[in-house]
Coordinates of C-alpha atoms and ligand atoms in Angstrom, one line a residue:
Chain A
M1 CA 13.7 10.9 2.1
T2 CA 15.3 12.9 4.8
E3 CA 13.7 13.5 8.2
S4 CA 13.9 17.2 7.9
S5 CA 12.1 17.5 4.5
L6 CA 9.0 15.7 5.5
D7 CA 9.5 15.5 9.2
H8 CA 9.2 11.8 8.8
P9 CA 11.6 9.0 9.7
D10 CA 13.0 6.7 7.0
R11 CA 11.6 3.6 8.6
L12 CA 8.5 3.3 10.8
W13 CA 9.1 -0.3 11.8
A14 CA 11.8 -3.0 11.2
A15 CA 10.8 -6.0 9.0
A16 CA 10.9 -9.1 11.3
E17 CA 11.9 -12.7 10.5
P18 CA 9.4 -15.2 11.7
K19 CA 10.3 -16.9 15.1
R20 CA 9.4 -20.5 15.8
S21 CA 6.6 -19.6 18.2
Y22 CA 4.5 -16.8 19.5
D23 CA 1.9 -16.4 22.2
V24 CA -0.5 -14.8 19.7
V25 CA -0.3 -15.1 15.9
I26 CA -2.6 -12.6 14.0
V27 CA -3.5 -13.6 10.5
G28 CA -3.8 -10.6 8.2
G29 CA -1.9 -7.3 8.4
G30 CA -4.7 -4.9 7.5
G31 CA -5.9 -2.2 9.8
H32 CA -7.8 -4.6 12.1
G33 CA -4.8 -6.9 12.5
L34 CA -2.5 -4.1 13.3
A35 CA -4.9 -2.4 15.7
T36 CA -5.4 -5.7 17.5
A37 CA -1.7 -6.2 17.9
Y38 CA -1.3 -2.7 19.2
Y39 CA -4.0 -3.0 21.9
L40 CA -2.9 -6.5 22.8
A41 CA 0.5 -4.9 23.7
K42 CA -0.8 -1.7 25.2
N43 CA -3.9 -2.8 27.1
H44 CA -3.0 -6.3 28.0
G45 CA 0.8 -6.4 28.1
I46 CA 0.9 -9.2 25.5
T47 CA 3.9 -8.5 23.2
N48 CA 5.1 -11.9 22.0
V49 CA 2.9 -11.4 19.0
A50 CA 3.3 -11.7 15.2
V51 CA 1.2 -10.2 12.5
L52 CA 1.4 -12.4 9.4
E53 CA 0.6 -10.7 6.1
R54 CA 0.5 -12.6 2.8
G55 CA 1.2 -9.4 0.8
W56 CA 2.5 -6.1 2.0
L57 CA 1.3 -4.5 5.2
A58 CA -2.1 -2.9 4.8
G59 CA -2.3 -3.5 1.0
G60 CA -5.8 -5.1 1.2
N61 CA -9.0 -3.2 2.0
M62 CA -7.1 -0.9 4.3
A63 CA -5.4 0.6 1.3
R64 CA -8.6 0.6 -0.8
N65 CA -11.3 2.0 1.4
T66 CA -12.8 5.5 1.2
T67 CA -12.2 6.3 4.8
I68 CA -15.6 7.3 6.0
I69 CA -15.9 7.2 9.8
R70 CA -19.2 7.5 11.6
S71 CA -21.2 5.8 14.4
N72 CA -24.8 6.6 13.4
Y73 CA -26.0 3.0 13.2
L74 CA -29.5 2.0 14.2
W75 CA -29.2 -0.7 16.9
D76 CA -27.8 -0.4 20.4
E77 CA -25.3 -3.1 19.7
S78 CA -23.9 -1.3 16.7
A79 CA -23.9 2.1 18.4
G80 CA -21.9 0.5 21.2
I81 CA -19.0 -0.6 19.2
Y82 CA -19.0 2.1 16.5
E83 CA -19.3 4.9 19.0
H84 CA -16.5 3.3 21.1
A85 CA -14.4 3.4 17.9
L86 CA -15.3 7.0 17.2
K87 CA -14.3 8.1 20.7
L88 CA -11.0 6.3 20.2
W89 CA -10.5 8.1 16.8
E90 CA -10.9 11.4 18.7
G91 CA -7.8 10.7 20.7
L92 CA -5.9 8.5 18.3
E93 CA -3.4 10.9 16.9
D94 CA -2.2 11.7 20.4
D95 CA -2.3 8.1 21.5
L96 CA -0.3 6.8 18.5
G97 CA 1.9 10.0 18.3
Y98 CA 1.3 10.0 14.6
P99 CA -0.7 12.3 12.3
L100 CA -3.8 10.6 10.8
L101 CA -5.5 13.6 9.0
F102 CA -8.6 12.7 11.0
S103 CA -11.1 15.3 10.0
Q104 CA -14.5 15.5 11.7
R105 CA -16.3 17.2 8.8
G106 CA -19.7 15.5 9.4
V107 CA -21.8 13.1 7.4
L108 CA -25.2 13.6 5.7
N109 CA -27.3 10.6 4.9
L110 CA -29.9 11.9 2.5
A111 CA -33.6 10.9 2.4
H112 CA -35.4 10.9 -0.9
S113 CA -38.8 9.3 -0.1
L114 CA -41.2 9.4 2.8
Q115 CA -40.0 6.0 3.9
D116 CA -36.4 7.3 3.9
V117 CA -37.6 10.2 6.0
R118 CA -39.3 7.9 8.5
D119 CA -36.2 5.7 8.7
G120 CA -33.9 8.6 9.0
V121 CA -35.8 10.3 11.8
R122 CA -36.1 7.0 13.6
R123 CA -32.4 6.6 13.4
V124 CA -31.7 10.1 14.7
H125 CA -33.8 9.3 17.8
A126 CA -32.2 5.9 18.3
N127 CA -28.7 7.5 17.9
R128 CA -29.5 10.2 20.5
L129 CA -30.8 7.6 23.0
N130 CA -27.4 6.0 22.6
G131 CA -25.4 9.2 23.1
V132 CA -24.5 9.4 19.4
D133 CA -24.6 13.0 18.0
A134 CA -27.4 13.1 15.4
E135 CA -29.7 15.7 13.9
W136 CA -32.5 15.7 11.4
L137 CA -32.1 18.4 8.7
G138 CA -34.5 19.8 6.2
P139 CA -33.5 20.4 2.6
E140 CA -32.5 24.0 3.2
Q141 CA -30.3 23.0 6.2
V142 CA -28.7 20.3 4.0
K143 CA -27.8 23.1 1.6
E144 CA -26.2 25.1 4.4
V145 CA -24.0 22.2 5.4
C146 CA -23.2 21.2 1.8
P147 CA -24.0 24.0 -0.7
I148 CA -23.3 21.9 -3.8
V149 CA -26.0 19.3 -3.2
D150 CA -28.9 19.8 -5.5
V151 CA -32.0 20.2 -3.2
S152 CA -34.4 21.5 -5.8
P153 CA -37.8 19.9 -5.7
D154 CA -38.1 19.2 -9.4
V155 CA -35.5 16.4 -9.8
R156 CA -36.2 12.7 -10.1
Y157 CA -35.3 11.9 -6.5
P158 CA -35.6 15.2 -4.5
V159 CA -33.8 15.6 -1.2
L160 CA -36.5 15.6 1.4
G161 CA -34.0 15.8 4.4
A162 CA -31.0 14.2 5.9
T163 CA -29.6 12.8 9.0
Y164 CA -26.5 14.6 10.1
Q165 CA -23.7 13.4 12.4
P166 CA -21.3 16.3 12.9
R167 CA -18.6 14.2 14.6
A168 CA -18.3 11.9 11.6
G169 CA -15.6 12.4 9.0
I170 CA -12.6 10.9 7.2
A171 CA -9.0 10.0 8.0
K172 CA -5.9 9.1 5.9
H173 CA -6.2 5.3 5.7
D174 CA -2.5 4.6 5.1
Y175 CA -1.4 6.8 7.9
V176 CA -3.8 4.9 10.2
A177 CA -2.2 1.6 9.3
W178 CA 1.3 3.0 9.6
G179 CA 0.6 4.6 12.9
F180 CA -0.7 1.4 14.4
A181 CA 2.2 -0.6 12.8
R182 CA 4.8 1.7 14.2
A183 CA 3.3 1.7 17.7
A184 CA 2.9 -2.1 17.7
A185 CA 6.4 -2.6 16.5
A186 CA 7.7 -0.3 19.2
Y187 CA 6.1 -2.7 21.8
G188 CA 8.0 -5.6 20.2
V189 CA 5.3 -7.0 17.9
D190 CA 6.8 -8.7 14.8
L191 CA 5.3 -7.5 11.6
I192 CA 6.0 -10.2 8.9
E193 CA 5.2 -9.5 5.3
N194 CA 5.1 -12.0 2.3
C195 CA 4.0 -14.6 4.8
E196 CA 0.8 -16.4 3.7
V197 CA -0.9 -18.7 6.1
T198 CA -1.7 -21.9 4.3
G199 CA -2.8 -24.1 7.2
L200 CA -4.1 -24.0 10.8
D201 CA -2.9 -26.8 13.1
V202 CA -5.7 -28.0 15.4
R203 CA -5.1 -30.8 18.0
D204 CA -7.8 -32.1 20.3
G205 CA -10.0 -29.1 19.5
R206 CA -7.3 -26.6 20.2
V207 CA -5.3 -24.5 17.8
T208 CA -1.5 -25.1 18.1
G209 CA 0.0 -23.1 15.3
V210 CA -0.1 -22.0 11.7
R211 CA 1.6 -23.2 8.5
T212 CA 2.9 -20.5 6.3
T213 CA 4.9 -19.9 3.1
R214 CA 7.8 -19.1 5.4
G215 CA 7.5 -22.2 7.5
P216 CA 5.5 -23.5 10.4
I217 CA 4.9 -21.2 13.4
A218 CA 3.6 -22.5 16.8
A219 CA 1.0 -20.3 18.5
G220 CA -0.8 -20.2 21.8
R221 CA -3.6 -18.4 20.2
V222 CA -4.5 -17.5 16.6
A223 CA -6.6 -14.5 15.7
L224 CA -8.0 -14.2 12.2
C225 CA -8.2 -10.8 10.6
A226 CA -8.3 -11.8 7.0
A227 CA -11.2 -9.6 5.8
G228 CA -12.2 -10.8 2.2
H229 CA -10.3 -14.0 2.7
S230 CA -11.8 -15.0 6.0
S231 CA -13.8 -17.9 4.6
V232 CA -10.7 -19.4 3.1
V233 CA -8.6 -19.1 6.2
A234 CA -11.3 -20.3 8.7
A235 CA -11.9 -23.3 6.5
M236 CA -8.4 -24.4 7.3
A237 CA -9.6 -25.2 10.8
G238 CA -13.0 -26.6 9.6
V239 CA -14.8 -23.4 10.7
A240 CA -17.6 -22.3 8.3
L241 CA -18.6 -18.6 8.3
P242 CA -21.8 -17.1 6.9
L243 CA -19.8 -14.8 4.5
Q244 CA -19.9 -14.0 0.8
S245 CA -16.8 -12.3 -0.7
H246 CA -17.5 -9.6 -3.3
P247 CA -15.5 -6.9 -5.1
L248 CA -16.3 -3.4 -3.8
Q249 CA -15.2 -0.6 -6.1
A250 CA -14.5 3.1 -5.6
L251 CA -13.1 6.0 -7.7
V252 CA -11.5 9.4 -7.5
S253 CA -11.6 12.4 -9.7
E254 CA -8.5 14.5 -10.5
L255 CA -7.5 17.1 -7.9
L256 CA -10.1 19.9 -7.6
E257 CA -10.4 23.1 -5.6
P258 CA -12.2 22.4 -2.3
V259 CA -15.9 22.3 -3.1
H260 CA -17.2 19.6 -0.9
P261 CA -17.0 20.3 2.9
T262 CA -18.5 17.2 4.3
V263 CA -19.4 13.5 3.5
V264 CA -22.7 12.9 1.6
M265 CA -24.3 9.5 1.4
S266 CA -27.5 8.5 -0.4
N267 CA -28.9 5.0 -0.2
A268 CA -31.7 5.6 -2.7
V269 CA -29.7 7.4 -5.4
H270 CA -26.9 5.0 -4.4
V271 CA -23.6 6.8 -4.1
Y272 CA -21.5 8.5 -1.4
V273 CA -19.0 11.3 -2.0
S274 CA -16.4 13.2 0.0
Q275 CA -13.4 15.2 -1.0
A276 CA -10.0 14.1 0.1
H277 CA -7.5 16.5 1.7
K278 CA -5.5 16.6 -1.5
G279 CA -8.6 17.5 -3.5
E280 CA -9.8 14.4 -5.3
L281 CA -13.5 13.7 -5.1
V282 CA -13.8 10.2 -3.6
M283 CA -16.9 8.2 -4.4
G284 CA -18.3 4.7 -4.1
A285 CA -21.4 2.7 -3.8
G286 CA -22.4 -0.9 -3.5
I287 CA -20.7 -4.2 -4.2
D288 CA -20.4 -6.0 -7.5
A289 CA -23.2 -8.7 -7.3
P290 CA -21.2 -11.9 -8.2
N291 CA -18.9 -13.4 -5.6
S292 CA -15.3 -12.9 -6.5
Y293 CA -11.8 -12.8 -5.0
R294 CA -10.6 -10.6 -7.8
Q295 CA -9.7 -7.1 -6.5
R296 CA -11.5 -5.5 -9.4
G297 CA -15.1 -5.2 -10.6
A298 CA -17.1 -4.4 -13.7
F299 CA -17.2 -0.9 -15.2
H300 CA -21.0 -0.6 -15.4
V301 CA -20.9 -0.4 -11.6
I302 CA -18.6 2.6 -11.8
E303 CA -20.8 4.2 -14.4
R304 CA -23.8 3.9 -12.1
Q305 CA -21.9 5.5 -9.3
M306 CA -21.0 8.4 -11.4
S307 CA -24.5 8.9 -12.8
A308 CA -25.8 8.8 -9.2
A309 CA -23.2 11.4 -8.2
L310 CA -24.3 13.6 -11.0
E311 CA -27.9 13.4 -10.0
L312 CA -27.0 14.8 -6.5
F313 CA -24.1 17.1 -7.6
P314 CA -24.7 18.6 -11.1
I315 CA -21.5 20.6 -10.6
F316 CA -19.5 17.4 -11.1
A317 CA -20.5 17.1 -14.7
R318 CA -17.1 18.1 -16.0
A319 CA -14.9 16.3 -13.4
H320 CA -12.8 13.5 -14.8
V321 CA -12.2 10.1 -13.4
L322 CA -8.6 9.7 -12.4
R323 CA -8.6 6.2 -11.1
T324 CA -10.9 3.3 -10.1
W325 CA -10.0 0.3 -8.0
G326 CA -11.6 -2.5 -6.0
G327 CA -11.1 -4.6 -2.9
V328 CA -12.6 -7.9 -1.7
V329 CA -15.1 -7.4 1.1
D330 CA -16.6 -10.1 3.3
V331 CA -20.4 -9.6 3.6
T332 CA -22.7 -11.1 6.2
P333 CA -26.4 -11.8 6.0
D334 CA -27.2 -9.0 8.5
A335 CA -24.6 -6.4 7.4
S336 CA -23.0 -6.6 10.9
P337 CA -19.5 -8.1 11.7
I338 CA -18.6 -11.3 13.3
V339 CA -16.1 -11.0 16.2
G340 CA -15.3 -13.6 18.8
L341 CA -14.9 -17.3 19.5
T342 CA -15.0 -20.0 16.8
G343 CA -15.6 -23.3 18.6
V344 CA -11.9 -24.2 18.3
D345 CA -10.1 -23.4 21.5
G346 CA -7.6 -20.5 21.1
L347 CA -8.9 -19.6 17.6
Y348 CA -10.6 -16.3 17.3
V349 CA -12.4 -14.7 14.3
N350 CA -12.9 -11.1 13.3
C351 CA -14.5 -10.7 9.9
G352 CA -17.7 -9.7 8.2
W353 CA -17.1 -6.0 8.3
G354 CA -17.9 -6.0 4.6
T355 CA -18.1 -2.5 3.2
G356 CA -17.7 -0.6 6.4
G357 CA -14.9 -1.8 8.7
F358 CA -12.4 1.1 8.4
K359 CA -14.3 3.3 10.8
A360 CA -14.3 0.5 13.4
T361 CA -10.5 0.0 13.2
P362 CA -9.5 1.2 16.7
G363 CA -12.8 0.0 18.3
V364 CA -12.5 -3.5 17.0
G365 CA -8.8 -3.7 17.7
W366 CA -9.6 -2.8 21.3
C367 CA -12.5 -5.3 21.7
Y368 CA -10.8 -8.1 19.8
A369 CA -7.6 -7.8 21.8
H370 CA -9.6 -8.1 25.0
T371 CA -11.4 -11.2 23.6
I372 CA -8.0 -12.8 22.7
A373 CA -6.4 -11.8 26.0
H374 CA -9.3 -13.1 28.2
G375 CA -10.6 -15.9 26.0
E376 CA -14.1 -14.4 26.2
P377 CA -15.8 -11.7 24.3
H378 CA -15.5 -8.0 25.2
P379 CA -19.0 -6.8 26.2
L380 CA -19.1 -4.4 23.2
S381 CA -18.3 -7.2 20.7
A382 CA -20.3 -10.0 22.4
P383 CA -23.5 -9.3 20.4
F384 CA -21.5 -10.0 17.2
S385 CA -20.8 -13.6 18.0
L386 CA -20.9 -16.3 15.3
D387 CA -23.7 -18.1 17.1
R388 CA -26.1 -15.3 16.6
F389 CA -27.0 -16.9 13.3
T390 CA -28.2 -19.9 15.2
T391 CA -29.9 -18.1 18.1
G392 CA -31.5 -15.7 15.6
A393 CA -30.3 -12.6 17.5
L394 CA -29.2 -10.8 14.3
V395 CA -28.2 -7.2 14.3
D396 CA -29.7 -6.1 11.0
E397 CA -28.0 -2.9 9.8
H398 CA -28.9 -2.9 6.2
G399 CA -30.6 0.4 6.6
A400 CA -27.6 2.1 8.1
A401 CA -25.1 0.2 6.1
A402 CA -26.6 -0.1 2.6
V403 CA -24.7 2.3 0.4
A404 CA -23.1 3.5 3.5
H405 CA -19.6 2.6 4.5
Chain B
M1 CA -17.5 -6.9 -17.1
L2 CA -18.2 -10.6 -17.4
L3 CA -19.2 -12.1 -20.8
I4 CA -21.8 -14.7 -19.8
P5 CA -23.0 -17.4 -22.3
C6 CA -26.7 -17.8 -21.7
P7 CA -27.6 -21.4 -22.6
W8 CA -30.5 -20.0 -24.7
C9 CA -29.2 -16.7 -26.1
G10 CA -25.5 -17.1 -26.3
P11 CA -22.8 -14.7 -24.9
R12 CA -24.1 -11.4 -23.5
D13 CA -22.7 -8.7 -21.3
E14 CA -23.0 -9.1 -17.5
I15 CA -25.2 -6.0 -17.4
E16 CA -28.1 -8.1 -18.9
F17 CA -28.0 -10.6 -16.0
H18 CA -29.1 -10.8 -12.4
Y19 CA -27.0 -12.8 -9.9
G20 CA -28.6 -15.5 -7.8
G21 CA -25.8 -16.8 -5.6
Q22 CA -24.9 -20.4 -4.9
A23 CA -26.7 -23.0 -7.0
H24 CA -28.0 -26.4 -5.9
V25 CA -29.2 -25.3 -2.4
A26 CA -32.3 -27.4 -1.9
Y27 CA -35.2 -26.3 0.4
P28 CA -35.2 -28.8 3.4
D29 CA -37.5 -31.7 2.9
D30 CA -38.9 -31.3 6.4
P31 CA -38.1 -27.9 7.7
A32 CA -39.8 -28.4 11.1
A33 CA -37.5 -31.3 11.8
L34 CA -34.4 -29.3 11.6
S35 CA -32.3 -28.3 14.6
D36 CA -31.5 -24.6 15.1
E37 CA -28.0 -25.3 13.7
E38 CA -29.3 -27.0 10.6
W39 CA -31.8 -24.2 10.0
A40 CA -29.1 -21.6 10.4
R41 CA -27.0 -23.5 7.9
Y42 CA -29.8 -23.5 5.4
L43 CA -30.8 -19.9 5.9
F44 CA -27.5 -18.1 6.3
F45 CA -24.5 -20.2 5.3
R46 CA -23.5 -20.4 1.6
D47 CA -20.2 -21.7 0.2
N48 CA -17.7 -19.0 -0.5
P49 CA -14.8 -20.8 -2.2
K50 CA -11.8 -19.1 -3.8
G51 CA -12.0 -21.3 -6.9
P52 CA -14.7 -23.0 -9.0
F53 CA -18.2 -22.1 -7.7
A54 CA -21.6 -23.3 -9.0
E55 CA -23.9 -20.3 -9.1
R56 CA -27.2 -19.1 -10.5
W57 CA -27.8 -16.4 -13.0
S58 CA -31.0 -15.0 -14.6
H59 CA -30.9 -13.5 -18.0
S60 CA -33.2 -10.7 -16.7
A61 CA -32.8 -8.4 -19.7
G62 CA -33.0 -11.2 -22.2
C63 CA -34.9 -14.5 -22.2
R64 CA -35.5 -14.1 -18.4
R65 CA -34.6 -17.7 -17.7
W66 CA -32.5 -18.9 -14.8
F67 CA -29.5 -21.1 -15.4
N68 CA -26.4 -22.3 -13.7
V69 CA -22.7 -21.4 -14.2
V70 CA -19.5 -22.8 -12.8
R71 CA -17.2 -19.8 -12.5
D72 CA -13.8 -19.6 -10.8
T73 CA -14.0 -16.8 -8.2
A74 CA -10.2 -16.4 -8.2
T75 CA -10.0 -15.7 -11.9
N76 CA -13.6 -15.0 -13.0
E77 CA -13.1 -17.6 -15.7
I78 CA -16.4 -19.4 -16.7
H79 CA -15.9 -23.1 -16.9
A80 CA -19.4 -24.3 -17.7
V81 CA -22.9 -23.2 -18.3
Y82 CA -25.9 -25.5 -17.8
R83 CA -29.6 -25.5 -17.5
I84 CA -31.7 -25.7 -14.3
G85 CA -32.3 -29.3 -13.4
E86 CA -29.0 -30.5 -15.0
P87 CA -26.3 -31.8 -12.7
R88 CA -23.2 -29.8 -12.0
P89 CA -20.7 -30.7 -14.6
V90 CA -17.4 -32.2 -13.4
I91 CA -14.6 -29.7 -14.0
A92 CA -11.3 -31.3 -14.8
Ligands
LIG1 C1 -13.6 0.3 -2.1 C2 -13.8 0.2 -0.6 C3 -14.3 1.2 0.1 C4 -14.5 1.1 1.5 N1 -15.0 2.3 2.1 C5 -15.1 2.2 3.5 C6 -15.5 3.4 4.2 O1 -15.6 4.5 3.6 N2 -15.6 3.4 5.5 C7 -15.4 2.2 6.2 O2 -15.6 2.2 7.4 N3 -15.0 1.0 5.6 C8 -14.9 1.0 4.2 N4 -14.5 -0.1 3.5 C9 -14.3 -1.4 4.3 C10 -13.0 -1.5 5.0 O3 -11.9 -1.2 4.1 C11 -12.8 -2.9 5.6 O4 -14.0 -3.3 6.3 C12 -11.6 -3.0 6.5 O5 -10.5 -2.5 5.9 C13 -11.4 -4.5 6.8 O6 -10.4 -4.7 7.8 P1 -8.8 -4.7 7.5 O7 -8.3 -3.3 7.3 O8 -8.1 -5.5 8.5 O9 -8.8 -5.5 6.0 P2 -7.6 -5.7 5.0 O10 -6.8 -4.5 4.9 O11 -8.2 -6.3 3.8 O12 -6.7 -6.8 5.8 C14 -6.8 -8.2 5.7 C15 -5.5 -8.7 5.3 O13 -5.4 -10.1 5.5 C16 -4.5 -10.6 4.5 N5 -4.6 -12.0 4.3 C17 -5.7 -12.7 3.8 N6 -5.5 -14.0 3.7 C18 -4.3 -14.2 4.4 C19 -3.5 -15.4 4.6 N7 -3.9 -16.6 4.3 N8 -2.3 -15.2 5.3 C20 -1.9 -14.0 5.6 N9 -2.5 -12.9 5.4 C21 -3.7 -13.0 4.7 C22 -4.8 -9.8 3.3 O14 -3.7 -9.8 2.4 C23 -5.0 -8.4 3.9 O15 -3.9 -7.6 3.9 C24 -14.3 -0.1 2.2 C25 -13.7 -1.2 1.4 C26 -13.5 -1.1 0.1 C27 -12.9 -2.2 -0.7
LIG2 ZN1 -31.0 -15.7 -22.4

């Protein structure tokens, strides 16, 4: 690959050899780990940092998600962190100096029952009070935004309206990872692949380092970013997390002419669809029910996604499936993430983003870096502490997060 | 798709079953006596191992009975199937 042909350098970062010790070791080189490393360096001047990845960089859920970005969650706590992320997305290509194909094409969340309508209207009001752009659209307006949605009244689940967030959209997930990786490496962060963390050393209640397949590494602080494997890694320090790991699948069609200008999600019919820049229809829905660490799921789940998509978009009847795949997502009881302290000094946790953490990548990187640098939660991530399951201060986002990602 | 051997009906496709999560989670004997931490453990924390996991399934499109399975979450291999009330088999 020459620089001139694709206007792209041959290497975005240099592979690093593990040093004996770091100020901060980040476990997991997905989007969140890379963004955290970047903001540790940029916002806090902490650059003696390693990101340890058991496979290849951003080969986990970062490589597998369907890239929906939005901030139209119900509760103030969620609006705070997701809207912070969306604002960062809006300046991220300039900040990283890297193209991300960030496209604010809007998202429609369809309502198919009176209860859906009430929930949707309530969410629009809540969003507006939090400064999140949101509108309530009737079926005809839905059709104007996305002409291929079937809004006729005589279908099994008629579209009664939709919430609309114009600033929502999609981005190219790999570019986002590479952009953060390149920028973090430029600050001197070591990105170390094929390096699985197999143990956490804790002495007198304080983390002192990690054991890895490439040898032991001492660390002042350790920040977990292991997504679907968070329970496994946290258990190495005796920390229990209220997570269940499930496969989440998605699929794409072959390349088609541009037909779908926005992102459409439906909790009730249970599918979401957008069209990638290249032309594939990208769709997904809910998790496979049984717990599993296999990055694959059952085909009947894919069949249901497709029949749901056909219900909303009869025009897709002759589209072909090109590819299906799965990732392992870490699901919490309240469909909100866990970001913060663990009870072990110097050990921090970021997990539980489940089916919807791609959109949060810059926002969580920002808040988690602050948490690690200061040893206390950033105000925007403070509500997402592990101890909310004891205090009872849950942030229940099942309504905004159900099929939604 | 998993092929799940119902202890009453024999092997059937996963699509006939409903998942019930971790098995052998007993309701606390005296809920009012629990501390907030203990109550949180009971309500919100379930095991999430990468490896053998004892879990509940219901044959909802068949005999409609609940039963337990030990399945390896790293491979999806089913090691044992047993009826409600029976102890978790020891997996070698
Ligand atoms: C099919 C699918 C569709 C999705 N769609 C959307 C969407 O449209 N919008 C949205 O916002 N979100 C979506 N998500 C969710 C989103 O992908 C995740 O929430 C997010 O990527 C999680 O953060 P991450 O990028 O850091 O995770 P990952 O990329 O999974 O990073 C975690 C990393 O930790 C590594 N790791 C694990 N254990 C160890 C260890 N012991 N040692 C070293 N490294 C380790 C893993 O190999 C992995 O690379 C989707 C997810 C899936 C699977
Ligand atoms: Zn049966």
